[in-house]
Every structure is written in structure tokens, then in C-alpha cells.
Amino acid sequence: MNKKTCILLTGPTAIGKTAVAIQIALHYKTSIISADSRQCYKEMTIGVAKPTPEQLQKVPHYFINSHSITEEVNAAGFEQYALEAVKKIFEKNDIAVMAGGTGLYIKAFCEGLDTIPTIDPAIRNEVTQHYEQKGKQWLQEQIKEKDPLFFDKGEIENPQRLMRALEVKLSTGLSIREYQQGKKVERDFRIIKIGLELPKDLLHEQINKRVDQMMQDGLLNEVKALYANRSLNALQTVGYYELFNYLNGIGSLEEAVDLIKQHTRQYAKRQITWFKKAGIEKMVDPRLISPIVEFINEKLR
């Protein structure tokens, strides 16, 4: 093998990326870099389906428990972190594994990020304050009115993405989508992109079961412990947002759990749409490891 290689395993939430990545990493005796924008936070565990302590002991992981919810973590920071991590792995091994479903983080690692002008801090503060007072619906209405280009194609359920899009539009007069057309960066290592897929009904069943398991494992108590920090960007995410609303007296616990399932299914659908455009080389069933290893070995020859 004449070139260092990163095996990228991606797919929608709840499809089983962690289990597959661990088996692949063990096979090639290497480490895993997480490409999940929430598993990096020490304070969030159950609701982000973080690998178990036993799994973390089996295989070294990067970008798991590496940051605090009080830190600002974004795609640009992940790109830098992941490039340093893969360099460390390549010092001892020709192969690294990356696993996760955060599309923008994967794009940053594989292709680099487009340069977006510096945002006026006053505009950023104003957008943040309005969001904290008026909520996600206000952000969605603002984006629909001021940046229909992003509203049509962007992550409109993600408050962090909505705030970013709105501040870029207000600062520059252009849609953030117009800045996302740059040239791809060529990495000095190979990336093999593998997508995990299951029939829709089976994926939805796994999502629903996983949410029920999270609740049994104590997700509500985890959310209660984080309640004082509920306005932080890190916590504006499915599984936490709905339970914060429940704790604020909005709806019943059963309704909150149903919403988590619904929003997770919607997120999975958006992920699948994104992956179709991400240059995946092979779609595989996560329940069958042998064909995945065979494909990787074929690519490595």
C-alpha cells in the first residue's frame, strides 16, 4: 500500500455506525475519529448515543469527550482537529477510520470549507438575543423571508445553522449558500467513503427503539442536569430540545418522547438526502461486516 487511507463510515442516525466502525477499526488495528457534532461534549452522553465505556476501551477514539458544552465547536474547528488526529494515527498505521453523520463536518474533513467573511459581532449578538427570546420558529420565519435559498436547502430544524445563515445574510447581504460553492481541497491521503443503509421501515423501527432505550437509560435525568445551560448552542439538538420544553411545562412527557422520535426520523431523512450528494463509493448493510471489509481490501489493492 503506497498511500495512507482514511475509511469514512457514514449514514443516518441510529443505523449502527459506532458498532460497524469498532469492528472495522479492530480488523485493521487502528483508531476512530468521530464525525458527530455532539458526541464530543463531555456533559452529553445518553441523548447523543455516545459509544459505551467498554467500546471506548476497545478502540481509541478521537473527538469523543474532547470538549465542554461551554466551548464553541464548529466545522472549521473540527476540520483542524480531525486533520491533526488523522496525522497522529498515520504515524503508527496506514489506515484510519472516521465514523459519523454530521454532513458539514464530513465535508470539512474531506474537501475543506469555503471562506465566509467575518461577521459583525453586533449582528451576531442581536440574532442570538432574538433567538433566546423568541425561539426557533422566529429564526425559521426570518430565514424564510430573508434567505429563501437556505430555507429551501438548509437544515431548518437546527437553530445553530439557522442563526449562522441569518447572521451571514444580515452581515453580507448574500445567502450563506452562495459562499458554499468553493473548490475542493485535495488531501494528501486517500478517503474511502462508505455509506450505511437499511430499509426505511427498519431504520424507523431502530430509531423508535433507541429513543425508548434512551429514556430507560435516564435521558430525562441527563436533561434535567443540563437544564441551567439549556440556551447553549450545544444543547439545541434533538432529544434535549423537546425535553427542555417538557420541563418548561409544554406538553406531556409522552408527547415529548413522540416528538423526539418524529424529529429524529426527519433528521435521518435529511441525512440520507445529503449522503446521496456526498460521493459515497459504496452503500452497505451495517448488519454484514464481511462485505464491507472485502470492499475496503479491494480498494486498498
mmCIF file of C-alpha atoms in Angstrom:
data_model
loop_
_atom_site.group_PDB
_atom_site.id
_atom_site.type_symbol
_atom_site.label_atom_id
_atom_site.label_comp_id
_atom_site.label_asym_id
_atom_site.label_seq_id
_atom_site.Cartn_x
_atom_site.Cartn_y
_atom_site.Cartn_z
ATOM 1 C CA MET A 1 0.000 0.000 0.000
ATOM 2 C CA ASN A 2 1.602 3.233 -1.113
ATOM 3 C CA LYS A 3 -0.827 5.726 0.344
ATOM 4 C CA LYS A 4 -2.300 6.449 3.763
ATOM 5 C CA THR A 5 -6.059 5.838 3.788
ATOM 6 C CA CYS A 6 -8.987 7.042 5.879
ATOM 7 C CA ILE A 7 -12.051 4.796 5.791
ATOM 8 C CA LEU A 8 -15.115 7.014 6.191
ATOM 9 C CA LEU A 9 -18.247 5.263 7.501
ATOM 10 C CA THR A 10 -21.338 7.427 7.392
ATOM 11 C CA GLY A 11 -25.100 7.102 7.377
ATOM 12 C CA PRO A 12 -28.249 8.302 9.130
ATOM 13 C CA THR A 13 -28.697 8.423 12.877
ATOM 14 C CA ALA A 14 -29.411 5.094 14.664
ATOM 15 C CA ILE A 15 -28.205 2.955 11.742
ATOM 16 C CA GLY A 16 -25.335 1.455 13.732
ATOM 17 C CA LYS A 17 -22.260 3.459 12.680
ATOM 18 C CA THR A 18 -20.499 3.032 16.044
ATOM 19 C CA ALA A 19 -20.723 -0.775 16.075
ATOM 20 C CA VAL A 20 -19.532 -1.084 12.466
ATOM 21 C CA ALA A 21 -16.676 1.397 12.981
ATOM 22 C CA ILE A 22 -15.420 -0.519 16.014
ATOM 23 C CA GLN A 23 -15.398 -3.811 14.104
ATOM 24 C CA ILE A 24 -13.571 -2.216 11.157
ATOM 25 C CA ALA A 25 -11.059 -0.477 13.455
ATOM 26 C CA LEU A 26 -10.372 -3.735 15.304
ATOM 27 C CA HIS A 27 -9.880 -5.554 11.993
ATOM 28 C CA TYR A 28 -7.254 -3.036 10.835
ATOM 29 C CA LYS A 29 -5.856 -2.463 14.362
ATOM 30 C CA THR A 30 -6.398 1.288 14.188
ATOM 31 C CA SER A 31 -8.272 4.205 15.794
ATOM 32 C CA ILE A 32 -11.554 6.012 15.135
ATOM 33 C CA ILE A 33 -12.239 9.724 14.631
ATOM 34 C CA SER A 34 -15.856 10.607 15.424
ATOM 35 C CA ALA A 35 -17.576 12.915 12.937
ATOM 36 C CA ASP A 36 -20.518 13.642 15.229
ATOM 37 C CA SER A 37 -21.050 17.248 16.264
ATOM 38 C CA ARG A 38 -22.462 16.327 19.698
ATOM 39 C CA GLN A 39 -20.546 13.263 20.921
ATOM 40 C CA CYS A 40 -17.519 15.486 21.508
ATOM 41 C CA TYR A 41 -19.229 17.067 24.535
ATOM 42 C CA LYS A 42 -18.327 15.560 27.926
ATOM 43 C CA GLU A 43 -21.644 16.550 29.510
ATOM 44 C CA MET A 44 -23.852 14.831 26.881
ATOM 45 C CA THR A 45 -23.931 11.031 26.826
ATOM 46 C CA ILE A 46 -27.270 9.242 26.637
ATOM 47 C CA GLY A 47 -29.016 11.629 24.245
ATOM 48 C CA VAL A 48 -26.146 11.606 21.731
ATOM 49 C CA ALA A 49 -25.772 7.789 21.690
ATOM 50 C CA LYS A 50 -22.124 8.070 22.666
ATOM 51 C CA PRO A 51 -20.027 4.871 22.492
ATOM 52 C CA THR A 52 -20.088 2.991 25.787
ATOM 53 C CA PRO A 53 -17.054 2.993 28.124
ATOM 54 C CA GLU A 54 -16.459 -0.625 27.052
ATOM 55 C CA GLN A 55 -16.450 0.357 23.369
ATOM 56 C CA LEU A 56 -14.123 3.288 24.052
ATOM 57 C CA GLN A 57 -11.788 0.910 25.857
ATOM 58 C CA LYS A 58 -11.707 -1.492 22.892
ATOM 59 C CA VAL A 59 -10.654 1.130 20.329
ATOM 60 C CA PRO A 60 -9.008 4.561 20.779
ATOM 61 C CA HIS A 61 -11.422 7.343 19.779
ATOM 62 C CA TYR A 62 -10.820 10.972 18.841
ATOM 63 C CA PHE A 63 -13.469 13.737 19.186
ATOM 64 C CA ILE A 64 -15.340 11.865 21.924
ATOM 65 C CA ASN A 65 -15.493 13.661 25.315
ATOM 66 C CA SER A 66 -12.950 16.122 23.921
ATOM 67 C CA HIS A 67 -14.844 19.373 24.589
ATOM 68 C CA SER A 68 -17.242 21.035 27.015
ATOM 69 C CA ILE A 69 -20.701 22.354 26.085
ATOM 70 C CA THR A 70 -19.429 25.825 27.057
ATOM 71 C CA GLU A 71 -16.879 25.753 24.199
ATOM 72 C CA GLU A 72 -17.726 26.815 20.657
ATOM 73 C CA VAL A 73 -17.265 23.825 18.368
ATOM 74 C CA ASN A 74 -17.868 24.206 14.635
ATOM 75 C CA ALA A 75 -16.977 22.621 11.297
ATOM 76 C CA ALA A 76 -13.813 24.697 10.891
ATOM 77 C CA GLY A 77 -12.585 23.627 14.329
ATOM 78 C CA PHE A 78 -13.453 20.019 13.556
ATOM 79 C CA GLU A 79 -11.525 20.149 10.280
ATOM 80 C CA GLN A 80 -8.380 21.257 12.109
ATOM 81 C CA TYR A 81 -8.898 18.751 14.949
ATOM 82 C CA ALA A 82 -9.574 15.814 12.601
ATOM 83 C CA LEU A 83 -6.592 16.560 10.342
ATOM 84 C CA GLU A 84 -4.319 16.579 13.388
ATOM 85 C CA ALA A 85 -5.896 13.345 14.653
ATOM 86 C CA VAL A 86 -5.532 11.514 11.344
ATOM 87 C CA LYS A 87 -1.901 12.632 11.153
ATOM 88 C CA LYS A 88 -1.262 11.081 14.597
ATOM 89 C CA ILE A 89 -2.961 7.826 13.570
ATOM 90 C CA PHE A 90 -0.927 7.662 10.342
ATOM 91 C CA GLU A 91 2.299 7.815 12.369
ATOM 92 C CA LYS A 92 1.588 4.254 13.530
ATOM 93 C CA ASN A 93 -0.885 2.892 10.980
ATOM 94 C CA ASP A 94 -1.568 3.222 7.253
ATOM 95 C CA ILE A 95 -5.315 3.176 7.921
ATOM 96 C CA ALA A 96 -7.600 5.410 9.990
ATOM 97 C CA VAL A 97 -11.364 5.133 10.480
ATOM 98 C CA MET A 98 -13.798 8.059 10.625
ATOM 99 C CA ALA A 99 -17.426 7.464 11.596
ATOM 100 C CA GLY A 100 -20.301 9.898 11.974
ATOM 101 C CA GLY A 101 -23.312 11.538 10.446
ATOM 102 C CA THR A 102 -22.683 15.288 10.671
ATOM 103 C CA GLY A 103 -22.579 16.179 6.990
ATOM 104 C CA LEU A 104 -20.840 19.541 7.283
ATOM 105 C CA TYR A 105 -18.081 18.067 9.467
ATOM 106 C CA ILE A 106 -17.507 15.259 6.956
ATOM 107 C CA LYS A 107 -17.411 17.766 4.102
ATOM 108 C CA ALA A 108 -14.907 19.914 6.020
ATOM 109 C CA PHE A 109 -12.607 16.922 6.558
ATOM 110 C CA CYS A 110 -12.862 15.578 3.007
ATOM 111 C CA GLU A 111 -12.948 18.783 0.969
ATOM 112 C CA GLY A 112 -12.157 21.760 3.200
ATOM 113 C CA LEU A 113 -14.531 24.629 3.921
ATOM 114 C CA ASP A 114 -15.500 27.690 1.950
ATOM 115 C CA THR A 115 -14.307 31.037 3.296
ATOM 116 C CA ILE A 116 -17.128 33.135 4.741
ATOM 117 C CA PRO A 117 -16.469 36.797 5.638
ATOM 118 C CA THR A 118 -16.098 37.794 9.289
ATOM 119 C CA ILE A 119 -19.463 38.508 10.898
ATOM 120 C CA ASP A 120 -20.117 41.776 12.722
ATOM 121 C CA PRO A 121 -20.264 40.837 16.457
ATOM 122 C CA ALA A 122 -23.168 43.250 16.992
ATOM 123 C CA ILE A 123 -25.244 41.377 14.400
ATOM 124 C CA ARG A 124 -24.297 38.023 15.927
ATOM 125 C CA ASN A 125 -25.341 39.198 19.413
ATOM 126 C CA GLU A 126 -28.605 40.606 18.089
ATOM 127 C CA VAL A 127 -29.514 37.348 16.316
ATOM 128 C CA THR A 128 -28.628 35.307 19.422
ATOM 129 C CA GLN A 129 -30.688 37.542 21.736
ATOM 130 C CA HIS A 130 -33.722 37.411 19.443
ATOM 131 C CA TYR A 131 -33.454 33.630 19.248
ATOM 132 C CA GLU A 132 -33.229 33.276 23.051
ATOM 133 C CA GLN A 133 -36.333 35.480 23.435
ATOM 134 C CA LYS A 134 -38.451 34.222 20.521
ATOM 135 C CA GLY A 135 -37.246 30.684 19.788
ATOM 136 C CA LYS A 136 -36.593 28.537 16.743
ATOM 137 C CA GLN A 137 -39.842 29.440 14.974
ATOM 138 C CA TRP A 138 -38.732 33.087 14.803
ATOM 139 C CA LEU A 139 -35.450 32.010 13.208
ATOM 140 C CA GLN A 140 -37.285 29.896 10.637
ATOM 141 C CA GLU A 141 -39.610 32.795 9.755
ATOM 142 C CA GLN A 142 -36.646 35.180 9.385
ATOM 143 C CA ILE A 143 -34.776 32.752 7.136
ATOM 144 C CA LYS A 144 -37.868 32.054 5.020
ATOM 145 C CA GLU A 145 -38.275 35.801 4.458
ATOM 146 C CA LYS A 146 -34.630 36.905 4.105
ATOM 147 C CA ASP A 147 -32.827 33.832 2.770
ATOM 148 C CA PRO A 148 -35.224 31.550 0.853
ATOM 149 C CA LEU A 149 -32.213 29.881 -0.797
ATOM 150 C CA PHE A 150 -31.084 28.489 2.556
ATOM 151 C CA PHE A 151 -34.668 27.838 3.672
ATOM 152 C CA ASP A 152 -35.211 25.550 0.658
ATOM 153 C CA LYS A 153 -31.991 23.538 1.024
ATOM 154 C CA GLY A 154 -30.561 24.082 4.511
ATOM 155 C CA GLU A 155 -31.007 22.482 7.940
ATOM 156 C CA ILE A 156 -34.044 24.468 9.060
ATOM 157 C CA GLU A 157 -34.588 22.388 12.238
ATOM 158 C CA ASN A 158 -31.096 23.218 13.516
ATOM 159 C CA PRO A 159 -31.077 26.547 15.412
ATOM 160 C CA GLN A 160 -27.286 26.839 15.188
ATOM 161 C CA ARG A 161 -27.348 26.547 11.380
ATOM 162 C CA LEU A 162 -30.308 28.961 11.185
ATOM 163 C CA MET A 163 -28.530 31.589 13.308
ATOM 164 C CA ARG A 164 -25.370 31.224 11.222
ATOM 165 C CA ALA A 165 -27.324 31.634 7.974
ATOM 166 C CA LEU A 166 -29.210 34.664 9.282
ATOM 167 C CA GLU A 167 -26.095 36.461 10.571
ATOM 168 C CA VAL A 168 -24.287 35.871 7.254
ATOM 169 C CA LYS A 169 -27.269 37.250 5.314
ATOM 170 C CA LEU A 170 -27.588 40.306 7.581
ATOM 171 C CA SER A 171 -23.809 40.966 7.532
ATOM 172 C CA THR A 172 -23.084 40.415 3.836
ATOM 173 C CA GLY A 173 -26.393 40.678 2.020
ATOM 174 C CA LEU A 174 -25.703 37.261 0.451
ATOM 175 C CA SER A 175 -27.022 33.816 1.277
ATOM 176 C CA ILE A 176 -24.596 31.505 3.066
ATOM 177 C CA ARG A 177 -25.348 29.071 0.209
ATOM 178 C CA GLU A 178 -23.614 31.474 -2.198
ATOM 179 C CA TYR A 179 -20.412 31.120 -0.183
ATOM 180 C CA GLN A 180 -20.660 27.333 -0.225
ATOM 181 C CA GLN A 181 -19.571 26.883 -3.826
ATOM 182 C CA GLY A 182 -15.795 26.847 -3.404
ATOM 183 C CA LYS A 183 -13.173 24.490 -4.789
ATOM 184 C CA LYS A 184 -12.472 21.211 -3.047
ATOM 185 C CA VAL A 185 -9.193 20.828 -1.182
ATOM 186 C CA GLU A 186 -7.105 17.823 -2.187
ATOM 187 C CA ARG A 187 -5.948 15.864 0.864
ATOM 188 C CA ASP A 188 -2.586 14.073 0.827
ATOM 189 C CA PHE A 189 -4.244 10.794 1.841
ATOM 190 C CA ARG A 190 -6.927 8.615 0.318
ATOM 191 C CA ILE A 191 -10.508 8.662 1.615
ATOM 192 C CA ILE A 192 -12.759 5.655 1.008
ATOM 193 C CA LYS A 193 -16.380 6.762 1.527
ATOM 194 C CA ILE A 194 -18.778 4.032 2.630
ATOM 195 C CA GLY A 195 -22.440 4.654 3.372
ATOM 196 C CA LEU A 196 -24.580 2.513 5.661
ATOM 197 C CA GLU A 197 -28.192 1.939 4.642
ATOM 198 C CA LEU A 198 -31.229 -0.053 5.789
ATOM 199 C CA PRO A 199 -34.819 -0.304 4.537
ATOM 200 C CA LYS A 200 -36.784 2.750 5.686
ATOM 201 C CA ASP A 201 -39.193 0.801 7.929
ATOM 202 C CA LEU A 202 -36.318 -0.975 9.693
ATOM 203 C CA LEU A 203 -34.419 2.291 10.240
ATOM 204 C CA HIS A 204 -37.539 3.930 11.679
ATOM 205 C CA GLU A 205 -38.047 0.939 13.969
ATOM 206 C CA GLN A 206 -34.440 1.240 15.191
ATOM 207 C CA ILE A 207 -34.873 4.986 15.784
ATOM 208 C CA ASN A 208 -38.039 4.455 17.847
ATOM 209 C CA LYS A 209 -36.450 1.638 19.876
ATOM 210 C CA ARG A 210 -33.331 3.674 20.523
ATOM 211 C CA VAL A 211 -35.314 6.658 21.832
ATOM 212 C CA ASP A 212 -37.244 4.319 24.181
ATOM 213 C CA GLN A 213 -33.931 2.836 25.350
ATOM 214 C CA MET A 214 -32.500 6.320 25.948
ATOM 215 C CA MET A 215 -35.464 7.152 28.155
ATOM 216 C CA GLN A 216 -34.985 3.886 30.097
ATOM 217 C CA ASP A 217 -31.273 4.681 30.471
ATOM 218 C CA GLY A 218 -32.072 8.019 32.147
ATOM 219 C CA LEU A 219 -32.185 10.650 29.379
ATOM 220 C CA LEU A 220 -34.671 12.778 31.324
ATOM 221 C CA ASN A 221 -32.306 12.956 34.310
ATOM 222 C CA GLU A 222 -29.431 13.873 31.976
ATOM 223 C CA VAL A 223 -31.534 16.698 30.526
ATOM 224 C CA LYS A 224 -32.566 17.894 33.995
ATOM 225 C CA ALA A 225 -28.886 18.104 34.990
ATOM 226 C CA LEU A 226 -28.231 20.297 31.928
ATOM 227 C CA TYR A 227 -31.347 22.478 32.290
ATOM 228 C CA ALA A 228 -29.465 25.519 33.595
ATOM 229 C CA ASN A 229 -27.374 25.512 30.389
ATOM 230 C CA ARG A 230 -30.327 24.979 28.028
ATOM 231 C CA SER A 231 -29.615 28.144 25.972
ATOM 232 C CA LEU A 232 -26.145 26.935 24.906
ATOM 233 C CA ASN A 233 -25.754 26.060 21.220
ATOM 234 C CA ALA A 234 -24.527 22.562 22.069
ATOM 235 C CA LEU A 235 -27.883 21.727 23.623
ATOM 236 C CA GLN A 236 -30.050 22.952 20.736
ATOM 237 C CA THR A 237 -30.412 19.445 19.441
ATOM 238 C CA VAL A 238 -32.964 16.657 19.105
ATOM 239 C CA GLY A 239 -33.552 14.752 22.324
ATOM 240 C CA TYR A 240 -32.678 17.675 24.551
ATOM 241 C CA TYR A 241 -34.740 20.476 22.980
ATOM 242 C CA GLU A 242 -38.026 18.516 23.327
ATOM 243 C CA LEU A 243 -37.374 17.551 26.948
ATOM 244 C CA PHE A 244 -36.403 21.119 27.867
ATOM 245 C CA ASN A 245 -39.810 22.158 26.529
ATOM 246 C CA TYR A 246 -41.481 19.443 28.628
ATOM 247 C CA LEU A 247 -39.626 20.688 31.736
ATOM 248 C CA ASN A 248 -40.855 24.195 30.852
ATOM 249 C CA GLY A 249 -44.436 22.906 31.031
ATOM 250 C CA ILE A 250 -45.031 22.430 27.309
ATOM 251 C CA GLY A 251 -46.882 19.151 26.693
ATOM 252 C CA SER A 252 -46.648 15.796 28.451
ATOM 253 C CA LEU A 253 -43.613 13.543 28.739
ATOM 254 C CA GLU A 254 -45.213 11.079 26.317
ATOM 255 C CA GLU A 255 -45.691 13.878 23.768
ATOM 256 C CA ALA A 256 -42.061 14.965 24.197
ATOM 257 C CA VAL A 257 -40.827 11.403 23.560
ATOM 258 C CA ASP A 258 -43.043 11.114 20.471
ATOM 259 C CA LEU A 259 -41.588 14.398 19.199
ATOM 260 C CA ILE A 260 -38.024 13.142 19.740
ATOM 261 C CA LYS A 261 -38.853 10.096 17.603
ATOM 262 C CA GLN A 262 -40.517 12.221 14.939
ATOM 263 C CA HIS A 263 -37.696 14.794 14.793
ATOM 264 C CA THR A 264 -35.056 12.029 14.744
ATOM 265 C CA ARG A 265 -36.794 10.356 11.777
ATOM 266 C CA GLN A 266 -36.916 13.732 9.998
ATOM 267 C CA TYR A 267 -33.220 14.295 10.713
ATOM 268 C CA ALA A 268 -32.385 10.839 9.345
ATOM 269 C CA LYS A 269 -34.271 11.683 6.143
ATOM 270 C CA ARG A 270 -32.249 14.907 5.704
ATOM 271 C CA GLN A 271 -29.020 12.995 6.341
ATOM 272 C CA ILE A 272 -29.909 10.413 3.674
ATOM 273 C CA THR A 273 -30.614 13.221 1.180
ATOM 274 C CA TRP A 274 -27.230 14.785 1.958
ATOM 275 C CA PHE A 275 -25.334 11.495 1.634
ATOM 276 C CA LYS A 276 -26.733 10.952 -1.876
ATOM 277 C CA LYS A 277 -24.721 14.002 -2.984
ATOM 278 C CA ALA A 278 -21.597 13.261 -0.926
ATOM 279 C CA GLY A 279 -19.732 10.996 -3.336
ATOM 280 C CA ILE A 280 -20.292 7.767 -1.398
ATOM 281 C CA GLU A 281 -18.464 4.950 -3.190
ATOM 282 C CA LYS A 282 -20.388 2.012 -1.748
ATOM 283 C CA MET A 283 -23.675 1.615 0.107
ATOM 284 C CA VAL A 284 -23.672 -1.338 2.511
ATOM 285 C CA ASP A 285 -25.861 -3.098 5.056
ATOM 286 C CA PRO A 286 -24.451 -2.417 8.561
ATOM 287 C CA ARG A 287 -25.502 -5.909 9.684
ATOM 288 C CA LEU A 288 -22.965 -7.562 7.335
ATOM 289 C CA ILE A 289 -19.325 -6.771 8.123
ATOM 290 C CA SER A 290 -17.588 -9.193 5.703
ATOM 291 C CA PRO A 291 -18.737 -7.395 2.504
ATOM 292 C CA ILE A 292 -17.533 -4.088 3.982
ATOM 293 C CA VAL A 293 -14.063 -5.493 4.690
ATOM 294 C CA GLU A 294 -13.957 -7.116 1.234
ATOM 295 C CA PHE A 295 -14.777 -3.792 -0.426
ATOM 296 C CA ILE A 296 -12.143 -1.939 1.607
ATOM 297 C CA ASN A 297 -9.480 -4.546 0.812
ATOM 298 C CA GLU A 298 -10.350 -4.306 -2.867
ATOM 299 C CA LYS A 299 -9.927 -0.515 -2.764
ATOM 300 C CA LEU A 300 -6.620 -0.830 -0.888
ATOM 301 C CA ARG A 301 -5.030 -3.100 -3.501
#
